[in-house]
Short mmCIF file of C-alpha atoms in Angstrom, two decimals:
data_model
loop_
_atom_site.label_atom_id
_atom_site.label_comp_id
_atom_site.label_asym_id
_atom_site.label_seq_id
_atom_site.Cartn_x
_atom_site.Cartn_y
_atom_site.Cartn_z
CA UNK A 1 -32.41 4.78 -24.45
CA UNK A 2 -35.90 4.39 -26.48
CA UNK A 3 -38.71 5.38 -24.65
CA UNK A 4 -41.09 2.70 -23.18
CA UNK A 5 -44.49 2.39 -25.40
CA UNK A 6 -47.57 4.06 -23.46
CA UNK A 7 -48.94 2.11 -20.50
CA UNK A 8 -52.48 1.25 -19.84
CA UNK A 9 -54.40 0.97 -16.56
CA UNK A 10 -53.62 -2.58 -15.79
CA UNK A 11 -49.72 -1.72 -15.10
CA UNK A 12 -50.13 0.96 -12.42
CA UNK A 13 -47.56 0.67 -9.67
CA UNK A 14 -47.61 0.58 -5.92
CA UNK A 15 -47.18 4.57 -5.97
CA UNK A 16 -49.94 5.26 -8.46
CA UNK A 17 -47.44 5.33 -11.37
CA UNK A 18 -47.48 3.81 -14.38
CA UNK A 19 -44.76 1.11 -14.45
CA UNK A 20 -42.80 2.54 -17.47
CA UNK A 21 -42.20 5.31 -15.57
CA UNK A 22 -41.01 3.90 -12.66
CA UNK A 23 -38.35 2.01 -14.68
CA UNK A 24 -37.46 5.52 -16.11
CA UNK A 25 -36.70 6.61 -12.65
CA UNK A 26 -35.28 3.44 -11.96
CA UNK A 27 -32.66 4.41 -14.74
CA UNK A 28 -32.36 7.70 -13.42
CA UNK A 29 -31.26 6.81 -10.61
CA UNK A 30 -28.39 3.93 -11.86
CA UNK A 31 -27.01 7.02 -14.68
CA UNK A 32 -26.89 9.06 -11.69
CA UNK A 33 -24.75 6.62 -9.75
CA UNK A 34 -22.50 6.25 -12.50
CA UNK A 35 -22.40 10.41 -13.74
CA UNK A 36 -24.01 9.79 -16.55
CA UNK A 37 -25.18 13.12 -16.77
CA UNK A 38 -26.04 12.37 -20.49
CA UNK A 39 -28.29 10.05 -20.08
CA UNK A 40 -30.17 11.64 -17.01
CA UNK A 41 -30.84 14.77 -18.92
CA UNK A 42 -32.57 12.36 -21.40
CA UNK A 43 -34.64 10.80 -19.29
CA UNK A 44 -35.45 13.83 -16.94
CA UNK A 45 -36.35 15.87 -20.26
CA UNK A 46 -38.23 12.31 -21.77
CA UNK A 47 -40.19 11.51 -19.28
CA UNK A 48 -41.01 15.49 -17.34
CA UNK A 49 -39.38 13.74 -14.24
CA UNK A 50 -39.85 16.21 -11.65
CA UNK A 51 -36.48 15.93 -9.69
CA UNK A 52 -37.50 17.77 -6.84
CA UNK A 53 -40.14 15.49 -6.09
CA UNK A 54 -39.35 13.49 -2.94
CA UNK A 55 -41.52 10.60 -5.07
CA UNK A 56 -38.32 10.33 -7.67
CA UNK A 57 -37.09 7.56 -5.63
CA UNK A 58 -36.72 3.91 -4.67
CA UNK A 59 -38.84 2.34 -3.01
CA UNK A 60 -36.20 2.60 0.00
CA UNK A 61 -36.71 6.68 -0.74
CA UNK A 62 -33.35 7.26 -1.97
CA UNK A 63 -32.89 9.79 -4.41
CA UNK A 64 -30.87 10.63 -7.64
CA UNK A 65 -28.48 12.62 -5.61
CA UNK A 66 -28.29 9.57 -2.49
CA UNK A 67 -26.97 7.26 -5.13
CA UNK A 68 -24.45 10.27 -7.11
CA UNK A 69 -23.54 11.28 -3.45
CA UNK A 70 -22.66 7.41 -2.13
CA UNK A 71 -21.03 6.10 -5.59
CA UNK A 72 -18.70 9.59 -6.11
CA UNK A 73 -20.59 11.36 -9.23
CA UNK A 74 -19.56 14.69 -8.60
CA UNK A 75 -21.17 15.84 -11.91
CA UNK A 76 -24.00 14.33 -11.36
CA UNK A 77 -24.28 16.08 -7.60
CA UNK A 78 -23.49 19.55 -8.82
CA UNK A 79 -26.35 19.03 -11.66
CA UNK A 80 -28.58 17.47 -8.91
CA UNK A 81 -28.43 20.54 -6.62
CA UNK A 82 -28.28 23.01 -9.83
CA UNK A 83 -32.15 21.49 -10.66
CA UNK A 84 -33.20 22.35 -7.50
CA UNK A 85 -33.51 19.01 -5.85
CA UNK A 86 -33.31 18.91 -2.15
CA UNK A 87 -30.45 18.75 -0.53
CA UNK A 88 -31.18 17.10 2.53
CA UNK A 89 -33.83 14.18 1.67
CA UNK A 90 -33.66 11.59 4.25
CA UNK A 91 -34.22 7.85 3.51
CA UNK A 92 -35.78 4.51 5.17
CA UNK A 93 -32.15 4.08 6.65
CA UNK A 94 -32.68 7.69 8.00
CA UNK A 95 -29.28 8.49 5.90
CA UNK A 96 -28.94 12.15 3.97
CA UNK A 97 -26.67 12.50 0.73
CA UNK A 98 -23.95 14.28 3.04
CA UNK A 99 -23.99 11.22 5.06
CA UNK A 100 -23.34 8.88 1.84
CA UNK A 101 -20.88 11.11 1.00
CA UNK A 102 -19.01 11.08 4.21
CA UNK A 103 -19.36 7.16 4.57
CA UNK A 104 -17.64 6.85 0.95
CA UNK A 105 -15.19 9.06 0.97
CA UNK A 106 -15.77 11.76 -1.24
CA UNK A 107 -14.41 14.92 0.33
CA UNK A 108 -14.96 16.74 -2.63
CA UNK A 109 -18.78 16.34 -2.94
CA UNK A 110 -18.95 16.26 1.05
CA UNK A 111 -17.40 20.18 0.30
CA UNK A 112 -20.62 20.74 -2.14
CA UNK A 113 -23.36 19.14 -0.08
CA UNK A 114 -22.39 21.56 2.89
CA UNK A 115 -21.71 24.31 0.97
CA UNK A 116 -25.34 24.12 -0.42
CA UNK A 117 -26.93 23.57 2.99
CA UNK A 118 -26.15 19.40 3.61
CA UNK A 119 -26.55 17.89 6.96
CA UNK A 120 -26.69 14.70 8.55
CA UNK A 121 -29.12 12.84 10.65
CA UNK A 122 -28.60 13.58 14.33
CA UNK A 123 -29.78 10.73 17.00
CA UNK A 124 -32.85 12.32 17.64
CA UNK A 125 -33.73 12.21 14.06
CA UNK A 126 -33.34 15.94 13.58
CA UNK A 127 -30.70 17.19 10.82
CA UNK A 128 -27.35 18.54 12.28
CA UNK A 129 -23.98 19.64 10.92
CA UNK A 130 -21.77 17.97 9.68
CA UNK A 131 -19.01 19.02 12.28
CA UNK A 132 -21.48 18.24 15.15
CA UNK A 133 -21.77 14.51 14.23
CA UNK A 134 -19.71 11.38 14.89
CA UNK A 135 -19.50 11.24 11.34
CA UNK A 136 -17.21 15.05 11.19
CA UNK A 137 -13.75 12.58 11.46
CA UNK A 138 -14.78 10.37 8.84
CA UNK A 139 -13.45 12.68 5.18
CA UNK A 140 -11.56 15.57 4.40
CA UNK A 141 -13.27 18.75 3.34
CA UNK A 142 -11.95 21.08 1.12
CA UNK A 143 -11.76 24.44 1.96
CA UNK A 144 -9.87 27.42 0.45
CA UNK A 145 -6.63 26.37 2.34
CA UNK A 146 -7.62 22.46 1.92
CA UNK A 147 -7.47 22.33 -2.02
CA UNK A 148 -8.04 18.62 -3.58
CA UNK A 149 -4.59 19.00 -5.40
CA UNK A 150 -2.71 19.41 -2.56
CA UNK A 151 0.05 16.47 -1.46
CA UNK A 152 0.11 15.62 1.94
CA UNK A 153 3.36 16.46 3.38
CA UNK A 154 4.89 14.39 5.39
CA UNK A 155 8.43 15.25 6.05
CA UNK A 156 11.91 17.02 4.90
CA UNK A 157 15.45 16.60 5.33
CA UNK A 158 17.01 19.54 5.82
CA UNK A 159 20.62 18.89 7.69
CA UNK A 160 22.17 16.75 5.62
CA UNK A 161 22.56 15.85 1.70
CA UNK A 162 21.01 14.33 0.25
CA UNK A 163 17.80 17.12 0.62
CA UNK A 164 14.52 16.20 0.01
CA UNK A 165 11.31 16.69 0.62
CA UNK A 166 8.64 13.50 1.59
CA UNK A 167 5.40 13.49 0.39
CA UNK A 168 2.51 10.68 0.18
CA UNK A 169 3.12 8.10 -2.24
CA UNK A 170 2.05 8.91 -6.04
CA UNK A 171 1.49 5.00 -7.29
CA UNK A 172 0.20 6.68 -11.03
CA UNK A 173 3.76 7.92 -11.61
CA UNK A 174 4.28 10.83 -14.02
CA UNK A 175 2.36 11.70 -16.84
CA UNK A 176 5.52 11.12 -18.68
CA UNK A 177 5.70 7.93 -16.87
CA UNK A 178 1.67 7.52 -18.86
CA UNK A 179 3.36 8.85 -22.24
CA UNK A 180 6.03 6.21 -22.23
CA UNK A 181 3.51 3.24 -22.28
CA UNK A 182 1.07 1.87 -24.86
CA UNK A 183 -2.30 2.73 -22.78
CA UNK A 184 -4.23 5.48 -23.54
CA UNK A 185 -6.29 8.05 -22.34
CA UNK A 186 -9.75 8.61 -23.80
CA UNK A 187 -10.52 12.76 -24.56
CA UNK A 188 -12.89 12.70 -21.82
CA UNK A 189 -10.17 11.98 -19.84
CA UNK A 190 -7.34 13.78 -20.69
CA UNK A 191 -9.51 16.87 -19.87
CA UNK A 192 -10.00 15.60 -16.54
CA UNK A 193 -6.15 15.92 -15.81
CA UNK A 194 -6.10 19.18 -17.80
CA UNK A 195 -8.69 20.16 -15.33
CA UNK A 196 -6.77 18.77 -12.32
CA UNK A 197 -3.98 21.03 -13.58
CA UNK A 198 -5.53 24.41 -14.11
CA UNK A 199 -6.72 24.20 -10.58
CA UNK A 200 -3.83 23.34 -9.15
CA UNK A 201 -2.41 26.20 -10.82
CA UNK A 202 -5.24 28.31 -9.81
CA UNK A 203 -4.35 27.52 -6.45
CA UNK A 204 -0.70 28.55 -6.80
CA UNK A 205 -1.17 31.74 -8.44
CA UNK A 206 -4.27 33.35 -5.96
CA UNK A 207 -2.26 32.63 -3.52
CA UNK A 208 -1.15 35.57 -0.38
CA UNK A 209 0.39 37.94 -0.21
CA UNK A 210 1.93 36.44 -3.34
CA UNK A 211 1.29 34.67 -6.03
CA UNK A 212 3.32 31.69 -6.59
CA UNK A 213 4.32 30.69 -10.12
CA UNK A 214 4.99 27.04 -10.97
CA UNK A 215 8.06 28.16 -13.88
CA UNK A 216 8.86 24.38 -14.64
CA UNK A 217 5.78 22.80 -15.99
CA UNK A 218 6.33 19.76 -17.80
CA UNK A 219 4.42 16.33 -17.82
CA UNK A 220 7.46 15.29 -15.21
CA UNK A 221 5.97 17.05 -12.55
CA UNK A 222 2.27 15.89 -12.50
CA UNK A 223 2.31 13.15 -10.33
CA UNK A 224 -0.62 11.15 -10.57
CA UNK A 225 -2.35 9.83 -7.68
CA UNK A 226 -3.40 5.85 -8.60
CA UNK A 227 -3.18 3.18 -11.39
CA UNK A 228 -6.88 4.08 -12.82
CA UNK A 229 -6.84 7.20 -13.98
CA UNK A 230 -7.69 5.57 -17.66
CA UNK A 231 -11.73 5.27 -16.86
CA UNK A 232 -11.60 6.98 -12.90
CA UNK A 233 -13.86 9.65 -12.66
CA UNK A 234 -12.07 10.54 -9.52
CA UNK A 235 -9.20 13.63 -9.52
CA UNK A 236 -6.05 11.90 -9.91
CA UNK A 237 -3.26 14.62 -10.95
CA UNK A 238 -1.24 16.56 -8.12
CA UNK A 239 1.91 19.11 -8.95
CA UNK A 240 5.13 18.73 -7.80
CA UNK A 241 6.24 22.12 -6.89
CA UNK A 242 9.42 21.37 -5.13
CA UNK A 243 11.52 22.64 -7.71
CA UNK A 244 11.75 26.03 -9.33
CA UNK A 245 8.51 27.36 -7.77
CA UNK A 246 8.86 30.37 -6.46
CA UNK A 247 6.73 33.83 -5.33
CA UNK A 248 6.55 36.72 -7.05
CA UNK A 249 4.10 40.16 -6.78
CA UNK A 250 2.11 41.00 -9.88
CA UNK A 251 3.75 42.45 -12.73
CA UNK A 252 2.54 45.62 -13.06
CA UNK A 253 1.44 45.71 -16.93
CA UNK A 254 0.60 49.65 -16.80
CA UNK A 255 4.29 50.52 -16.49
CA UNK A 256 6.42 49.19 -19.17
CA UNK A 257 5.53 45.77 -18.59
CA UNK A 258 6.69 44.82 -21.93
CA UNK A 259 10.22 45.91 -21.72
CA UNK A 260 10.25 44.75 -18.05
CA UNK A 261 10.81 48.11 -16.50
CA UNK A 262 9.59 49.10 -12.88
CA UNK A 263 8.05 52.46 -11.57
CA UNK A 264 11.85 54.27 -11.17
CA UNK A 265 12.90 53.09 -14.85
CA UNK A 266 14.98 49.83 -13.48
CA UNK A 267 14.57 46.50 -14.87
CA UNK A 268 12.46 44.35 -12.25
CA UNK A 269 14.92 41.65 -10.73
CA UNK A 270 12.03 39.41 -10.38
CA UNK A 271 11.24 39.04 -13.45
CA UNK A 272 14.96 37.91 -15.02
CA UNK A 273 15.50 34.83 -15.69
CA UNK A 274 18.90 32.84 -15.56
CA UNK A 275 18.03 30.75 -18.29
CA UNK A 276 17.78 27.23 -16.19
CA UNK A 277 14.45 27.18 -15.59
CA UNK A 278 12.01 25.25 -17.30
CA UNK A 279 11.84 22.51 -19.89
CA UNK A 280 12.26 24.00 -23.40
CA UNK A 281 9.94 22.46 -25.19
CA UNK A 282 7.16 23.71 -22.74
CA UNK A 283 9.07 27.28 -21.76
CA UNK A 284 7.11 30.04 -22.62
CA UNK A 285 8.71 32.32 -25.41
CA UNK A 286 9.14 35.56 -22.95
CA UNK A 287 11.23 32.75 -20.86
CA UNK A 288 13.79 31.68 -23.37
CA UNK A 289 14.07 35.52 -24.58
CA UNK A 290 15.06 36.33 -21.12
CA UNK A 291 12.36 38.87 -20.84
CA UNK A 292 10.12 40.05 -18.07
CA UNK A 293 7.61 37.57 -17.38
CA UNK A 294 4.68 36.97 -15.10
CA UNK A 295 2.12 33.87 -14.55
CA UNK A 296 1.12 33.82 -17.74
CA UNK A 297 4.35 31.86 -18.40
CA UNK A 298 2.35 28.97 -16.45
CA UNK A 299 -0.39 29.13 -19.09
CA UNK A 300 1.63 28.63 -21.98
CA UNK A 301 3.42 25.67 -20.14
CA UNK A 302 -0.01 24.57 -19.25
CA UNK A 303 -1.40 24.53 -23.57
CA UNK A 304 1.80 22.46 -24.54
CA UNK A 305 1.10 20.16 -22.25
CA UNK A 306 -2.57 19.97 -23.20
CA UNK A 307 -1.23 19.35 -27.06
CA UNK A 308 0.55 16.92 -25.89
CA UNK A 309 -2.32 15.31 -23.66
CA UNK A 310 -5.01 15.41 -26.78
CA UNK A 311 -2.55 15.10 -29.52
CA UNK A 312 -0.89 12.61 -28.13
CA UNK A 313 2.80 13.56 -29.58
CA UNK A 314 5.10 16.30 -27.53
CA UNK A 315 5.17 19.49 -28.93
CA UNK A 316 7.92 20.08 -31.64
CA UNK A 317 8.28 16.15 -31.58
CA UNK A 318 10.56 16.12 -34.70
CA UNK A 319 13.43 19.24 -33.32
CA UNK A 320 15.51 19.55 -30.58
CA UNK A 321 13.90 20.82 -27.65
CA UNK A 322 15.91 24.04 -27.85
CA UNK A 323 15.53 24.72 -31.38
CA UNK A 324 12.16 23.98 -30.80
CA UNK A 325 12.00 26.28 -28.15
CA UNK A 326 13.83 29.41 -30.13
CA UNK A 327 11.48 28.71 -33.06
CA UNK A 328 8.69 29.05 -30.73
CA UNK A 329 10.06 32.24 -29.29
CA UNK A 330 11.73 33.83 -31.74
CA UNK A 331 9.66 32.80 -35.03
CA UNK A 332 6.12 32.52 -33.10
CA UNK A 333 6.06 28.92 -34.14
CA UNK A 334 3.19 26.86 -32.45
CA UNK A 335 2.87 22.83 -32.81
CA UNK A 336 0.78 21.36 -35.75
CA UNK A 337 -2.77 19.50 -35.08
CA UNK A 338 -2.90 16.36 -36.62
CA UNK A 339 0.08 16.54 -38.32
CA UNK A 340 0.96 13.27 -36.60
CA UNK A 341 -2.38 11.43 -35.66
CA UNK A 342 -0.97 8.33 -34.71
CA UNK A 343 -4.60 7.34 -32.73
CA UNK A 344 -7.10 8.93 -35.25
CA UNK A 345 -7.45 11.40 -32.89
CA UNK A 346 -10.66 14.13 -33.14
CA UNK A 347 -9.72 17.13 -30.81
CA UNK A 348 -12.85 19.31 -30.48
CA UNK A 349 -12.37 22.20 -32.14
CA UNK A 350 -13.60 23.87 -28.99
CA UNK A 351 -10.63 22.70 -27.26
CA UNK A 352 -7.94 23.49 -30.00
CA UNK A 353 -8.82 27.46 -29.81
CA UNK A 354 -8.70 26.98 -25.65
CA UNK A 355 -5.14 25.84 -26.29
CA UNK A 356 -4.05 27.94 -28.74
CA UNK A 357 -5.39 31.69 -26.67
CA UNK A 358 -2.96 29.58 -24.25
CA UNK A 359 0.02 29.97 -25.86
CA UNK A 360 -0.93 33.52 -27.73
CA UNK A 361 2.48 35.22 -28.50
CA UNK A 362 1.28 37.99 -26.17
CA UNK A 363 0.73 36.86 -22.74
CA UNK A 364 -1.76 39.36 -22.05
CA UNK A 365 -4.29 37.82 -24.52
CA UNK A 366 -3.30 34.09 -22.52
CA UNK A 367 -6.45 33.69 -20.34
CA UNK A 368 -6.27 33.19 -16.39
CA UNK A 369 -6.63 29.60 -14.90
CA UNK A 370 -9.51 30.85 -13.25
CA UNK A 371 -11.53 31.26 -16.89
CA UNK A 372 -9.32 27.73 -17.99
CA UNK A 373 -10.75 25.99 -15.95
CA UNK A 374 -14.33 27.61 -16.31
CA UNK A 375 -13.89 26.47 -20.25
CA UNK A 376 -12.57 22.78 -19.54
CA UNK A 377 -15.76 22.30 -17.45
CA UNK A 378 -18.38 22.78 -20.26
CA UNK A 379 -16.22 20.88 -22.60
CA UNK A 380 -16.27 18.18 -20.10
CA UNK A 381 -19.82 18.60 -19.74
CA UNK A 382 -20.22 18.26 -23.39
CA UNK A 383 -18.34 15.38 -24.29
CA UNK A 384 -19.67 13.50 -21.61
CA UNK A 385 -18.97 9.87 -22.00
CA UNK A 386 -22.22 7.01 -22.63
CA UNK A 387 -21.90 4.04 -24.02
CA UNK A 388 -24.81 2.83 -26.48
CA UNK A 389 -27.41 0.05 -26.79
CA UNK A 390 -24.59 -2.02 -27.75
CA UNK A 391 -22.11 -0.82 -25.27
CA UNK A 392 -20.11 1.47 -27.96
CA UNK A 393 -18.78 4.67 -26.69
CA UNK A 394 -19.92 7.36 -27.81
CA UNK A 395 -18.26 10.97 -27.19
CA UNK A 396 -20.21 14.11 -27.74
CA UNK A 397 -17.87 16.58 -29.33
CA UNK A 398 -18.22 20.21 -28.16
CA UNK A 399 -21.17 20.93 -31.09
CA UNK A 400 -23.51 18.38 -29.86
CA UNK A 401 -23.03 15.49 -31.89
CA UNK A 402 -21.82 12.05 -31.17
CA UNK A 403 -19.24 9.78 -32.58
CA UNK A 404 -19.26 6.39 -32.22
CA UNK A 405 -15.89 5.18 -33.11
CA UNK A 406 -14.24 4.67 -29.58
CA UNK A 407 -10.82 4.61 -31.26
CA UNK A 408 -11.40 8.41 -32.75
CA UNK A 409 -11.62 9.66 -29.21
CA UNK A 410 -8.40 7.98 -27.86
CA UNK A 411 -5.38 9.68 -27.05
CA UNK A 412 -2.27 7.21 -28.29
CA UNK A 413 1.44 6.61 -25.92
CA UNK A 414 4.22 8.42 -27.08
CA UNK A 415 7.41 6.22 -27.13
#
């Protein structure tokens, strides 16, 4: 966006501003709407917008984080409240951000409002709690045992064959159901479902008393929750667990974790495996060896599945699954970047070392979901989707600069 030329004193506004700068807020306020946390930075920084100035507003007094809140910018809420903007302004309709937030649906940023102090407008006019409003029916918050990847349950059969479990209704399909068509995901995006992944995973493995680990990972079993996951900036990706999830206590590393010994010399039953479990081109190397394993199994699943996601080909796409696996686990082989690049694809190179201390040989270097995730979120931060002055995309890479070529930032179908 070019900045407007320098006003004189016969354009003044209403508010004693100078009318170039009230179209700068104006903008600030439709990039916040939309998340474009680019483009408010820009203008914030461009113009010394004070964003905790209750003037930053239209002229109905809603803010930046009104309009994020109502439309479902997360990012541009948690960057809102991170500049220090209040979190409870109230506007001409006497409505708070927590109350757009409600009214729209969006548990998650509902979550973050209260969390950083949100209320609502009571009757009186005063501000009250959430939970002591009408309103406290009207959207799910997340909590701790409330996570946003979580399918609703709905039912089982449990006397009879065939067994299954009923869940809600996944319309998306599979990622491999996404993999077998010709649309395509955008690098932006495909980080979004890594993200949606790692904390699902997350979730799973700080769980208690025990930690559950997932064991089957494969683009199968993440279920995706709608059609527009191409250009959403909603979460769309749950995990199907149902399968060969299953509990297990920490491996304890300080006593001959690597041979899979226990305390009294014994090879920990928990940790063999039968050799079943787990697709082989995403099986983690320890897995197919039959060795003691723990979590980190998860993360390795978790990088081929990211190659896959940004690379846009399945990992060892030209062997057999299991000789793909063995080479992986018995030769330390590791899939090729842009060996293929069917889509002109440009991964980051922030994101190719994220995947690759994934699936480390040594599962001990392989980081925890909890720092995944923590990674993913500055590289989503900083390739933050805009689109130009003549409605190009442009992509910030994880160094700062920009490419323009929408097609260079597309992740391709694989057949």
């Amino acid at each position: 966006m070019s900045r407007a030329p320098a006003p004189n004193a016969d354009n003044q506004s209403l508010h004693g501003e100078t009318a170039a700068r009230r179209q700068a807020i104006t903008e600030l306020l439709f990039f916040a709407s939309v998340g474009d946390l680019y483009r408010c930075k820009k203008i914030a920084l461009g113009w010394g917008l004070n964003l905790r100035d209750p003037n930053t507003a239209d002229y109905d007094k809603r803010t930046p984080l009104h309009l994020a809140a109502a439309e479902g910018s997360y990012s541009a809420v948690s960057w809102l409240l991170q500049q220090g903007c209040d979190v409870n302004p109230v506007d001409r309709f006497q409505r708070t951000p927590l109350e757009d937030a409600v009214r729209g649906d969006h548990g998650e940023i509902s979550t973050l409002l209260i969390q950083a102090g949100g209320k609502v407008v009571g009757k009186g006019g005063e501000l009250i709690d959430l939970a002591d409003s009408p309103l406290s029916g009207n959207v799910r918050i997340f909590t701790d045992y409330d996570p946003e990847w979580e399918v609703q349950f709905l039912g089982a059969v449990t006397k009879t064959e065939p067994y299954m479990i009923v869940t809600e209704y996944m319309p998306g399909g599979s990622l491999t159901d996404i993999f077998r068509t010709s649309k395509k995901l955008t690098i932006w995006r495909a980080v979004q479902l890594a993200l949606d992944c790692a904390r699902g995973l997350a979730y799973l493995h700080s769980r208690s008393p025990q930690a559950v680990i997932h064991r089957d990972l494969k683009p199968a079993n993440m279920m995706l929750g709608g059609h527009k996951i191409y250009n959403s900036h909603h979460k769309a990706l749950c995990l199907d667990t149902s399968g060969a999830s299953n509990a297990h206590p920490p491996m304890d590393i300080s006593v001959g974790s690597a041979s899979g010994v226990n305390a009294n010399g014994d090879l920990n039953p928990a940790y063999k495996m039968t050799g079943e479990t787990g697709s082989y081109r995403y099986m983690a190397p320890e897995v197919f060896r039959h060795e003691p394993y723990n979590n980190k199994v998860d993360v390795y699943s978790f990088a081929m599945i990211c190659y896959q996601l940004f690379e846009c080909v399945p990992p060892f796409w030209w062997q057999d699954p299991i000789e793909a696996a063995r080479g992986a686990a018995m030769q330390h082989k590791r899939p090729t970047w842009g060996a293929v690049n069917r889509a002109k694809v440009v991964v980051p190179p922030r994101i190719k070392a994220l995947v690759e201390r994934c699936w480390h040989k040594d599962y001990e270097v392989r980081p925890e979901f909890e720092d995944i995730i923590e990674e993913l979120e500055e590289i989503s931060l900083s390739i933050q989707p805009t689109l130009d002055t003549y409605g190009t995309a442009n992509v910030k890479d994880s160094g700062g600069s920009s490419q323009k070529d929408p097609k260079s930032r597309e992740c391709c179908s694989v057949q």
